[in-house]
Coordinates of C-alpha atoms in Angstrom, one line a residue:
Chain A
M1 CA 268.8 -10.0 -156.3
K2 CA 269.6 -13.4 -157.7
I3 CA 270.0 -16.4 -154.5
D4 CA 270.6 -20.1 -154.9
F5 CA 267.7 -20.8 -152.0
A6 CA 264.8 -18.9 -150.5
I7 CA 262.9 -19.8 -147.3
V8 CA 259.3 -18.7 -146.1
G9 CA 259.3 -19.1 -142.3
A10 CA 261.8 -19.0 -139.5
G11 CA 259.9 -21.8 -137.4
P12 CA 261.8 -25.2 -136.5
A13 CA 261.8 -26.4 -140.1
G14 CA 263.1 -23.1 -141.6
L15 CA 265.4 -22.7 -138.8
A16 CA 266.5 -25.8 -139.6
A17 CA 266.7 -25.8 -143.6
A18 CA 268.4 -22.4 -143.5
A19 CA 271.0 -23.8 -141.2
L20 CA 272.1 -26.7 -143.4
A21 CA 271.1 -25.4 -146.5
A22 CA 273.9 -22.4 -145.6
E23 CA 276.6 -25.3 -144.6
L24 CA 276.5 -27.2 -148.0
G25 CA 277.2 -24.3 -149.4
L26 CA 274.1 -22.3 -150.5
D27 CA 273.4 -18.6 -150.8
T28 CA 270.1 -18.9 -148.8
L29 CA 267.8 -16.8 -147.6
L30 CA 265.2 -17.1 -144.7
I31 CA 262.5 -14.7 -145.0
D32 CA 260.5 -14.1 -142.0
E33 CA 256.9 -12.2 -140.6
Q34 CA 258.1 -11.7 -137.4
E35 CA 261.1 -9.3 -135.7
G36 CA 262.4 -12.3 -134.5
P37 CA 263.2 -16.0 -134.9
G38 CA 261.3 -19.2 -133.9
G39 CA 257.8 -19.0 -135.7
Q40 CA 254.9 -19.5 -133.3
I41 CA 256.1 -22.8 -131.5
Y42 CA 259.5 -21.0 -130.6
R43 CA 258.5 -17.6 -130.2
A44 CA 260.7 -14.9 -129.0
I45 CA 263.1 -17.7 -128.1
E46 CA 266.4 -15.4 -128.3
R47 CA 264.7 -13.6 -125.1
A48 CA 264.6 -16.5 -123.4
D49 CA 266.7 -17.3 -120.3
A50 CA 266.6 -21.1 -119.8
A51 CA 265.4 -19.9 -116.0
G52 CA 263.4 -16.9 -116.7
S53 CA 261.4 -19.5 -119.2
S54 CA 261.0 -23.1 -117.0
S55 CA 256.5 -22.1 -117.2
F56 CA 257.3 -22.8 -121.3
G57 CA 259.6 -26.3 -120.5
A58 CA 262.1 -28.1 -121.3
D59 CA 260.3 -28.3 -125.3
Y60 CA 260.6 -24.7 -126.1
L61 CA 263.7 -24.2 -124.7
A62 CA 264.6 -27.0 -127.9
G63 CA 263.9 -24.0 -129.4
Q64 CA 267.9 -22.4 -128.7
P65 CA 270.0 -24.5 -129.6
L66 CA 267.7 -24.4 -133.6
V67 CA 268.2 -20.7 -133.7
A68 CA 272.0 -20.4 -132.2
A69 CA 272.9 -22.9 -135.4
F70 CA 270.7 -20.9 -137.9
R71 CA 272.6 -17.1 -136.1
A72 CA 276.0 -19.5 -136.9
S73 CA 275.1 -20.8 -140.7
G74 CA 275.8 -17.9 -142.6
A75 CA 272.1 -18.0 -144.2
R76 CA 270.8 -14.8 -144.4
Y77 CA 267.7 -13.3 -143.1
R78 CA 265.4 -10.6 -143.9
P79 CA 263.1 -10.1 -140.4
A80 CA 260.0 -8.0 -140.5
T81 CA 259.0 -9.5 -144.0
T82 CA 256.6 -10.3 -145.3
V83 CA 255.8 -12.6 -148.9
W84 CA 252.9 -11.3 -150.5
H85 CA 253.5 -12.7 -154.2
I86 CA 255.8 -16.0 -155.1
D87 CA 256.0 -16.8 -159.2
P88 CA 256.9 -19.8 -160.3
D89 CA 259.7 -19.0 -162.0
G90 CA 261.1 -18.2 -158.5
T91 CA 260.5 -14.7 -158.2
L92 CA 259.3 -13.6 -154.5
S93 CA 257.7 -10.4 -154.1
L94 CA 258.5 -9.0 -150.7
A95 CA 256.7 -6.4 -148.7
S96 CA 258.9 -4.7 -144.9
N97 CA 258.5 -0.7 -143.6
G98 CA 255.8 0.0 -146.1
A99 CA 258.1 -0.7 -149.1
S100 CA 258.6 -3.8 -151.8
D101 CA 260.8 -5.4 -153.7
T102 CA 261.9 -8.8 -155.1
I103 CA 264.4 -11.4 -155.2
H104 CA 264.4 -14.5 -157.3
A105 CA 265.7 -17.9 -155.7
R106 CA 267.0 -21.4 -157.8
R107 CA 264.4 -22.9 -155.0
I108 CA 261.7 -22.1 -152.7
L109 CA 260.8 -23.9 -149.7
L110 CA 257.7 -22.8 -148.0
A111 CA 258.0 -23.5 -144.2
T112 CA 254.8 -21.6 -143.3
G113 CA 254.0 -23.8 -140.3
A114 CA 250.2 -24.6 -138.7
I115 CA 247.7 -22.1 -137.5
E116 CA 245.4 -23.0 -135.4
R117 CA 242.3 -24.5 -136.6
P118 CA 238.7 -22.7 -135.6
V119 CA 236.1 -23.2 -132.9
P120 CA 233.0 -21.2 -134.1
I121 CA 230.9 -21.6 -131.6
P122 CA 228.2 -18.6 -130.4
G123 CA 229.5 -15.5 -129.0
W124 CA 233.4 -16.6 -130.6
T125 CA 233.8 -13.3 -131.5
L126 CA 233.3 -11.7 -128.6
P127 CA 236.5 -9.9 -126.9
G128 CA 238.0 -11.4 -124.5
V129 CA 237.6 -14.9 -127.0
M130 CA 241.1 -15.7 -128.2
T131 CA 242.5 -19.2 -129.3
V132 CA 245.2 -21.1 -126.7
G133 CA 247.8 -20.2 -129.4
A134 CA 246.9 -16.6 -128.6
A135 CA 247.4 -16.8 -124.6
Q136 CA 250.7 -18.5 -125.1
I137 CA 252.3 -15.4 -127.2
L138 CA 251.0 -12.7 -124.9
V139 CA 252.7 -14.7 -122.4
K140 CA 255.9 -15.2 -124.5
T141 CA 256.3 -11.9 -125.7
A142 CA 254.6 -9.5 -123.7
D143 CA 254.7 -11.1 -120.1
L144 CA 251.2 -10.6 -120.1
V145 CA 248.9 -13.0 -118.1
P146 CA 244.8 -13.5 -118.3
E147 CA 243.9 -12.0 -115.3
G148 CA 240.9 -12.8 -113.7
R149 CA 239.0 -16.4 -114.9
V150 CA 240.3 -18.0 -116.8
V151 CA 238.6 -21.0 -118.9
L152 CA 240.4 -23.1 -121.5
A153 CA 238.5 -25.1 -123.6
G154 CA 238.9 -27.8 -126.8
Q155 CA 241.3 -30.2 -126.7
G156 CA 244.3 -31.3 -128.1
P157 CA 248.2 -31.5 -126.5
L158 CA 248.4 -27.9 -127.0
L159 CA 245.3 -27.2 -124.8
Y160 CA 247.0 -28.7 -121.1
L161 CA 250.4 -27.5 -122.3
A162 CA 248.7 -24.0 -122.3
A163 CA 246.6 -24.4 -119.3
L164 CA 249.7 -25.5 -117.2
Q165 CA 252.3 -23.1 -118.6
L166 CA 249.4 -20.1 -118.2
A167 CA 249.5 -21.5 -114.0
R168 CA 253.0 -21.2 -114.1
A169 CA 253.3 -17.8 -115.2
G170 CA 251.2 -16.9 -112.6
T171 CA 247.2 -17.0 -113.7
P172 CA 245.3 -17.9 -110.3
S173 CA 242.6 -20.3 -111.5
A174 CA 241.8 -21.4 -114.6
S175 CA 239.2 -24.0 -115.8
L176 CA 239.6 -26.4 -118.6
L177 CA 236.5 -27.8 -120.4
E178 CA 237.6 -30.8 -122.6
M179 CA 235.7 -31.2 -125.6
T180 CA 237.0 -34.6 -126.4
P181 CA 234.2 -36.5 -128.3
R182 CA 233.6 -40.3 -126.0
E183 CA 234.0 -42.4 -129.2
N184 CA 236.9 -41.1 -129.9
Y185 CA 238.9 -43.2 -126.5
H186 CA 237.7 -45.7 -128.5
A187 CA 239.1 -45.5 -131.8
A188 CA 242.6 -44.1 -130.6
L189 CA 242.6 -47.7 -129.0
H190 CA 242.8 -49.2 -132.6
H191 CA 246.1 -47.0 -132.4
L192 CA 247.9 -48.9 -129.8
G193 CA 251.1 -49.4 -131.5
G194 CA 251.5 -46.4 -132.4
L195 CA 251.1 -45.7 -129.1
W196 CA 253.6 -47.9 -128.1
A197 CA 256.4 -46.6 -130.5
G198 CA 255.3 -43.0 -129.2
R199 CA 255.3 -43.7 -125.5
H200 CA 257.7 -41.0 -124.2
A201 CA 255.0 -38.7 -126.0
V202 CA 252.1 -40.2 -124.2
A203 CA 253.8 -40.3 -121.1
K204 CA 254.4 -36.7 -121.4
G205 CA 250.6 -36.2 -122.0
L206 CA 250.1 -38.3 -118.7
G207 CA 252.7 -36.1 -116.6
W208 CA 250.8 -32.5 -117.6
L209 CA 247.5 -34.4 -116.5
V210 CA 248.5 -35.0 -113.3
A211 CA 250.7 -31.2 -113.2
L212 CA 247.3 -29.1 -113.7
R213 CA 245.8 -31.2 -111.1
Q214 CA 248.2 -30.4 -108.7
A215 CA 248.4 -26.4 -110.5
G216 CA 244.8 -26.6 -109.1
I217 CA 242.9 -26.9 -112.6
A218 CA 239.7 -28.2 -112.3
V219 CA 239.5 -30.1 -115.5
R220 CA 235.9 -31.1 -116.7
R221 CA 235.8 -33.7 -119.7
G222 CA 233.3 -34.9 -122.3
V223 CA 232.1 -30.9 -122.8
R224 CA 229.1 -30.4 -125.6
G225 CA 227.5 -27.6 -127.0
L226 CA 230.1 -24.5 -125.8
R227 CA 228.6 -21.0 -125.7
A228 CA 230.4 -17.8 -125.1
L229 CA 227.7 -15.3 -123.3
G230 CA 228.8 -11.4 -122.4
R231 CA 227.5 -8.3 -123.1
E232 CA 230.7 -6.1 -124.0
R233 CA 233.2 -9.2 -123.7
V234 CA 232.9 -12.6 -122.9
E235 CA 230.8 -13.2 -119.1
R236 CA 230.3 -17.0 -118.7
V237 CA 230.9 -20.0 -120.5
V238 CA 227.7 -22.4 -121.1
W239 CA 228.1 -25.7 -122.3
E240 CA 225.1 -29.1 -121.9
G241 CA 224.7 -29.0 -118.3
G242 CA 226.8 -26.5 -116.3
E243 CA 228.3 -23.1 -117.2
I244 CA 231.1 -21.0 -115.5
A245 CA 232.1 -17.4 -115.0
A246 CA 234.6 -16.1 -117.5
D247 CA 236.8 -13.0 -117.9
H248 CA 238.9 -14.1 -120.6
L249 CA 238.1 -18.0 -122.8
F250 CA 240.9 -19.5 -124.8
L251 CA 240.1 -22.2 -127.7
H252 CA 242.1 -25.0 -129.2
E253 CA 240.4 -27.3 -131.4
G254 CA 244.0 -28.6 -132.6
V255 CA 245.9 -27.2 -135.5
T256 CA 245.9 -27.4 -139.4
P257 CA 248.0 -27.0 -142.3
N258 CA 248.8 -23.3 -143.2
T259 CA 247.7 -23.6 -147.1
Q260 CA 247.1 -20.0 -147.8
I261 CA 250.7 -20.1 -150.6
S262 CA 250.5 -23.7 -151.4
F263 CA 246.5 -23.2 -152.4
A264 CA 247.4 -19.7 -154.4
L265 CA 250.1 -21.6 -156.1
Q266 CA 248.1 -24.1 -157.1
L267 CA 249.9 -26.9 -156.0
E268 CA 248.5 -30.4 -156.0
H269 CA 246.7 -31.0 -152.2
R270 CA 245.1 -34.0 -150.9
W271 CA 242.3 -33.8 -148.3
D272 CA 243.7 -35.5 -145.0
E273 CA 241.0 -37.6 -143.3
T274 CA 242.8 -38.2 -140.1
Q275 CA 243.7 -35.0 -139.8
L276 CA 240.5 -33.2 -141.2
S277 CA 242.1 -30.6 -143.4
W278 CA 244.4 -29.9 -146.7
R279 CA 247.4 -30.8 -147.3
P280 CA 249.9 -30.4 -150.3
D281 CA 251.4 -33.8 -151.8
T282 CA 255.1 -33.6 -150.6
D283 CA 257.2 -36.5 -151.4
A284 CA 259.9 -37.6 -148.5
W285 CA 262.4 -34.9 -149.6
G286 CA 259.1 -31.9 -149.1
R287 CA 258.7 -32.3 -153.3
T288 CA 256.1 -30.5 -154.5
S289 CA 253.7 -30.9 -157.4
V290 CA 256.2 -27.8 -159.3
P291 CA 259.3 -28.7 -159.2
N292 CA 261.7 -25.6 -157.6
I293 CA 258.8 -25.2 -154.8
A294 CA 260.0 -27.3 -151.6
I295 CA 258.1 -27.6 -148.4
A296 CA 259.0 -28.7 -145.3
G297 CA 257.7 -28.3 -141.2
D298 CA 253.9 -28.5 -140.3
G299 CA 252.6 -26.5 -143.5
A300 CA 252.8 -29.7 -145.5
G301 CA 250.8 -32.6 -142.6
V302 CA 251.2 -31.3 -139.1
G303 CA 254.0 -33.2 -137.5
G304 CA 254.8 -31.1 -134.6
A305 CA 258.3 -29.0 -133.9
E306 CA 260.5 -31.3 -133.9
A307 CA 259.5 -33.8 -137.1
A308 CA 259.5 -29.7 -138.7
A309 CA 263.0 -29.5 -138.0
L310 CA 263.6 -33.5 -139.7
A311 CA 261.6 -32.5 -142.4
G312 CA 263.8 -28.8 -142.8
R313 CA 266.8 -30.7 -143.2
L314 CA 265.6 -33.2 -145.8
A315 CA 264.4 -30.4 -147.8
A316 CA 267.6 -28.0 -147.6
L317 CA 269.2 -31.9 -148.7
D318 CA 267.4 -32.0 -151.9
A319 CA 267.8 -28.5 -152.3
A320 CA 271.7 -28.8 -152.3
A321 CA 271.4 -31.9 -154.3
V322 CA 269.2 -30.4 -156.9
L323 CA 271.5 -27.5 -157.4
G324 CA 274.2 -29.1 -157.7
R325 CA 276.2 -28.7 -154.4
I326 CA 276.2 -32.1 -153.5
S327 CA 275.1 -35.8 -155.8
E328 CA 272.4 -37.6 -154.8
A329 CA 274.3 -40.4 -153.1
E330 CA 275.6 -37.6 -150.6
R331 CA 271.8 -36.6 -150.1
D332 CA 270.4 -40.3 -149.5
R333 CA 273.2 -41.4 -147.6
Q334 CA 272.9 -37.7 -144.8
G335 CA 269.2 -38.2 -145.4
Q336 CA 268.9 -41.6 -144.4
P337 CA 269.8 -40.6 -140.3
I338 CA 266.8 -37.9 -140.5
L339 CA 264.3 -40.0 -142.8
A340 CA 264.2 -42.7 -139.5
A341 CA 264.0 -40.1 -137.3
L342 CA 261.2 -38.6 -138.8
T343 CA 259.1 -42.0 -138.8
R344 CA 259.7 -42.1 -135.5
E345 CA 258.4 -38.8 -134.5
R346 CA 255.8 -39.4 -136.7
T347 CA 254.3 -42.9 -134.8
I348 CA 252.8 -41.3 -132.2
R349 CA 250.8 -39.3 -134.7
P350 CA 247.8 -41.0 -135.8
F351 CA 246.8 -42.0 -132.2
L352 CA 246.7 -38.4 -131.6
D353 CA 244.9 -37.4 -134.3
A354 CA 241.6 -40.1 -133.6
L355 CA 242.3 -38.9 -130.0
Y356 CA 241.7 -35.6 -130.7
R357 CA 239.3 -35.6 -133.5
P358 CA 237.7 -32.8 -134.0
A359 CA 233.2 -33.4 -133.1
P360 CA 231.4 -33.0 -136.2
A361 CA 230.1 -29.6 -134.5
V362 CA 233.3 -28.3 -134.3
L363 CA 233.8 -28.2 -137.9
A364 CA 229.8 -27.2 -138.6
P365 CA 228.1 -26.0 -136.2
A366 CA 224.5 -26.4 -136.0
D367 CA 223.8 -23.3 -134.6
D368 CA 222.5 -21.4 -137.3
G369 CA 223.3 -18.0 -135.9
V370 CA 227.2 -18.4 -135.6
I371 CA 229.3 -16.4 -137.0
A372 CA 231.7 -18.2 -139.8
C373 CA 233.0 -15.9 -141.2
R374 CA 234.2 -13.1 -138.9
C375 CA 235.5 -10.6 -141.1
E376 CA 232.5 -10.6 -143.2
E377 CA 230.2 -11.4 -139.9
V378 CA 228.4 -14.1 -142.0
T379 CA 226.6 -16.8 -140.5
V380 CA 226.5 -20.9 -141.1
G381 CA 222.8 -20.5 -141.5
Q382 CA 223.7 -17.8 -144.3
I383 CA 226.0 -19.9 -146.0
R384 CA 223.4 -23.1 -145.0
R385 CA 220.8 -21.0 -147.3
A386 CA 223.4 -20.1 -150.3
V387 CA 224.2 -23.8 -150.6
R388 CA 220.0 -24.1 -151.3
L389 CA 220.1 -21.4 -153.0
G390 CA 222.6 -22.9 -155.8
A391 CA 226.6 -22.1 -154.2
P392 CA 227.7 -25.4 -155.0
G393 CA 231.6 -24.3 -153.1
P394 CA 233.2 -21.6 -151.4
N395 CA 234.5 -19.8 -154.1
Q396 CA 230.9 -19.6 -155.3
L397 CA 229.6 -18.8 -152.2
K398 CA 231.7 -15.5 -151.9
A399 CA 229.2 -14.0 -154.7
F400 CA 226.4 -15.0 -152.7
T401 CA 227.2 -13.9 -149.4
R402 CA 230.7 -12.0 -149.3
C403 CA 232.0 -15.0 -146.3
G404 CA 235.8 -15.4 -146.8
M405 CA 236.6 -12.0 -148.9
G406 CA 237.8 -10.0 -146.0
P407 CA 240.7 -9.2 -145.0
C408 CA 241.7 -12.4 -143.8
Q409 CA 241.3 -13.7 -147.0
G410 CA 239.6 -17.0 -145.6
R411 CA 241.9 -18.1 -143.4
I412 CA 239.5 -18.2 -140.4
C413 CA 236.8 -19.2 -142.5
G414 CA 237.9 -22.1 -145.1
P415 CA 237.5 -24.8 -142.7
I416 CA 233.9 -23.9 -141.4
V417 CA 232.6 -22.9 -145.4
G418 CA 234.1 -26.8 -146.5
A419 CA 232.6 -28.4 -143.6
V420 CA 229.3 -26.7 -143.6
I421 CA 229.3 -26.7 -147.7
A422 CA 229.9 -31.0 -147.3
E423 CA 227.2 -30.9 -144.5
A424 CA 224.4 -29.1 -146.2
R425 CA 225.2 -30.8 -149.8
G426 CA 225.9 -34.6 -148.6
V427 CA 228.9 -34.8 -149.4
P428 CA 232.2 -35.5 -148.2
I429 CA 234.5 -32.2 -147.5
R430 CA 237.5 -33.5 -149.9
D431 CA 234.5 -33.0 -152.9
I432 CA 233.9 -29.3 -151.8
G433 CA 237.1 -28.2 -152.5
T434 CA 238.5 -24.9 -151.3
Y435 CA 238.9 -21.4 -151.4
R436 CA 241.5 -20.1 -154.3
P437 CA 244.0 -18.1 -152.8
R438 CA 245.2 -14.8 -154.8
A439 CA 247.9 -12.7 -153.4
P440 CA 248.8 -10.2 -152.5
Y441 CA 248.6 -13.5 -150.1
K442 CA 248.7 -10.1 -147.2
P443 CA 247.6 -7.0 -148.0
I444 CA 250.4 -4.3 -149.0
T445 CA 249.3 -0.5 -150.0
V446 CA 249.5 1.1 -153.3
G447 CA 252.2 3.1 -151.9
A448 CA 254.1 -0.1 -150.9
L449 CA 253.6 -1.3 -154.6
A450 CA 254.2 2.1 -156.8
G451 CA 257.4 2.8 -154.9
M452 CA 258.9 -1.1 -155.9
G453 CA 259.7 0.3 -160.2
A454 CA 262.0 3.4 -158.6
A455 CA 263.4 1.2 -156.0
E456 CA 264.8 -0.9 -158.3
Chain B
M1 CA 256.3 -4.2 -121.6
P2 CA 259.5 -6.2 -122.7
E3 CA 260.9 -5.0 -125.9
G4 CA 260.2 -6.9 -129.2
A5 CA 255.9 -7.2 -128.0
S6 CA 253.7 -6.2 -130.7
A7 CA 251.3 -3.4 -130.8
A8 CA 248.6 -5.6 -130.3
A9 CA 249.4 -6.6 -126.7
A10 CA 250.3 -3.1 -126.0
V11 CA 246.8 -2.5 -126.0
L12 CA 245.4 -5.9 -124.5
L13 CA 247.5 -4.4 -121.2
A14 CA 246.2 -0.7 -121.1
G15 CA 242.6 -3.2 -120.9
L16 CA 240.9 -1.4 -123.9
A17 CA 237.4 -3.0 -124.2
S18 CA 238.0 -2.7 -127.9
L19 CA 240.7 -2.8 -130.6
R20 CA 238.5 -2.2 -134.0
D21 CA 234.7 -1.9 -134.6
T22 CA 233.4 -3.8 -137.9
P23 CA 232.5 -3.0 -140.9
V24 CA 229.7 -4.6 -140.9
T25 CA 227.2 -4.7 -137.6
G26 CA 230.0 -2.0 -135.8
S27 CA 230.5 -4.8 -133.2
A28 CA 233.5 -4.3 -131.0
R29 CA 236.5 -6.8 -131.5
T30 CA 240.1 -7.4 -130.1
P31 CA 242.5 -9.7 -130.9
Y32 CA 241.9 -13.4 -131.5
C33 CA 244.3 -15.2 -133.3
M34 CA 247.8 -12.7 -132.4
M35 CA 249.9 -14.3 -135.2
G36 CA 248.2 -12.6 -137.8
V37 CA 246.2 -14.9 -138.6
C38 CA 242.4 -13.5 -138.3
F39 CA 243.4 -9.5 -139.1
D40 CA 240.8 -8.7 -135.9
C41 CA 243.6 -6.9 -134.1
L42 CA 243.5 -3.9 -137.4
A43 CA 244.2 -0.8 -136.2
E44 CA 245.6 2.1 -136.7
I45 CA 249.1 2.6 -136.1
D46 CA 251.1 5.9 -136.5
G47 CA 248.5 7.4 -139.6
V48 CA 247.7 3.8 -141.5
P49 CA 244.8 2.5 -141.6
N50 CA 244.5 -1.2 -141.3
R51 CA 247.8 -3.0 -139.7
Q52 CA 247.7 -5.9 -138.7
S53 CA 248.9 -4.7 -134.7
C54 CA 249.4 -8.4 -133.7
M55 CA 252.5 -8.3 -136.1
V56 CA 254.3 -4.4 -135.7
T57 CA 256.4 -3.9 -132.7
A58 CA 255.1 -1.7 -130.1
R59 CA 258.1 1.7 -130.1
P60 CA 257.7 4.3 -127.3
G61 CA 255.6 7.6 -128.7
M62 CA 254.0 5.0 -131.2
R63 CA 249.9 5.9 -132.0
V64 CA 247.1 2.7 -132.0
R65 CA 243.7 4.0 -133.1
R66 CA 241.2 2.2 -132.4
Q67 CA 239.9 2.1 -136.1
R68 CA 236.0 2.0 -136.6
G69 CA 234.3 0.1 -139.0
A70 CA 236.5 0.1 -143.0
R71 CA 239.5 2.4 -143.2
E72 CA 238.6 5.9 -144.6
I73 CA 239.3 7.8 -147.6
D74 CA 240.2 11.5 -146.7
P75 CA 239.0 13.1 -150.1
H76 CA 241.9 16.0 -148.9
D77 CA 245.1 12.9 -149.6
L78 CA 243.1 12.8 -153.5
P79 CA 244.6 14.4 -156.3
G80 CA 241.9 16.7 -157.5
E81 CA 238.8 15.0 -159.1
L82 CA 237.8 11.8 -158.4
P83 CA 237.5 9.8 -161.6
S84 CA 234.3 8.7 -162.5
F85 CA 234.3 5.2 -164.5
P86 CA 231.3 4.5 -167.2
I87 CA 230.0 1.6 -166.3
P88 CA 229.0 -0.3 -170.5
A89 CA 225.6 -0.5 -170.7
A90 CA 224.8 -4.7 -170.0
R91 CA 224.2 -6.3 -173.5
S92 CA 221.5 -8.8 -173.8
G93 CA 221.6 -12.4 -175.6
G94 CA 225.3 -12.6 -174.2
A95 CA 227.0 -15.5 -172.4

């Protein structure tokens, strides 16, 4: 099958891009791993009704018009489908229902969003320890509200939002352990200009704090040295100077771009020292170092859902211009107000990035016993030992320890490995580099591969 | 359990102590990320091992089995004798 425009990921960036691209006359296909549109932020949004979803608030329901516009646009849709390889010639290899097929697209947009930053603490592999995003997904998709004593730990807007959502959804009592380093407050003050421009976002954040208090959630600040303890599952959460009994521990230290496919494609990336993450090099339209591949949304640098939708529209306009549906002048004319809105949306970021910058001990845990690679169960101490034995970077580390060689393909341990090696060698993370991910981006069965030829 | 919930969510709802044991140390794991990233929710679903249960929608009658260690390969599933690959002797002096 040959199409104009393939979009990978049905979150805000992908949905907005698909709707506009189809409207501009491009034969557009939106491919997504989930069964319904929305990505992680608007997960199960089509199941939500305005009245019944009050625990998620207006920010969540903002996904409804996006999905409605996409559904009405005429863009094609392949849900429950995994993109497991992209060839720079425009061929995408897809897997769904245990079978694999390929399509060819004249232009490809990666809208693969963000993933939660790993929070490697002692005990983070214990049953009962999950990410804050996981807790949200369980409520959104399964009406599953954690029972018992709930502890949320880490920092960032999503942590407060999730605590509030859990309280509204019926979690009886929760404690929030804020791990924001004290020096972050001073650093964030330098971004007061951004704070003024982003005052709506700040007001929203202050509103959450008030609501947390009203919801009876105990907030403890300046928490360091967090550990999860328990035999069969998490039983206690301990930190420097305190401890609390826990049946669930939800961790969050912000999100980072999901760069698995962009690195596999060997697009140009650079280290972003303010967001402490790698991001692909993109221009204002989302163009990358490979001419027919663009990236929009958090996958190109974390900016949030509203910024992602705007970036998706810019990428759609550019695709229409490149593929000859509109002129470059028309692209610029329609793009100008979107670009202005995107700039406004991003003004708050430097403030948020400075305020919620992860502590060095979150990036590279001091405790040698902490597991870095959850799949192969490689500890931080084993990584430090491998560096002493001469492993200079993440890819050599694989041969020394199998770190990053399990089923997640380094998605979780990648950031930890980069930070630990950098610390051990005394060089900046940007000089360490990353794993080089390869296809298949997600495991597929030999049966699905073998069936490809027969189906074509 | 609402329609569209994942097999991993169903397992958590059922209160199972763990979904898999790790291949390396055999320690118990339950889902960590619920969004297809961590692979800690790998389980055998309807006879197919190593599936990301957080990415599979639960359906009536679905069988989700706890996966112990790496997936097993049943020798009866393989056609005939396992092929053997002779390993060439290491050459000295090469790069």
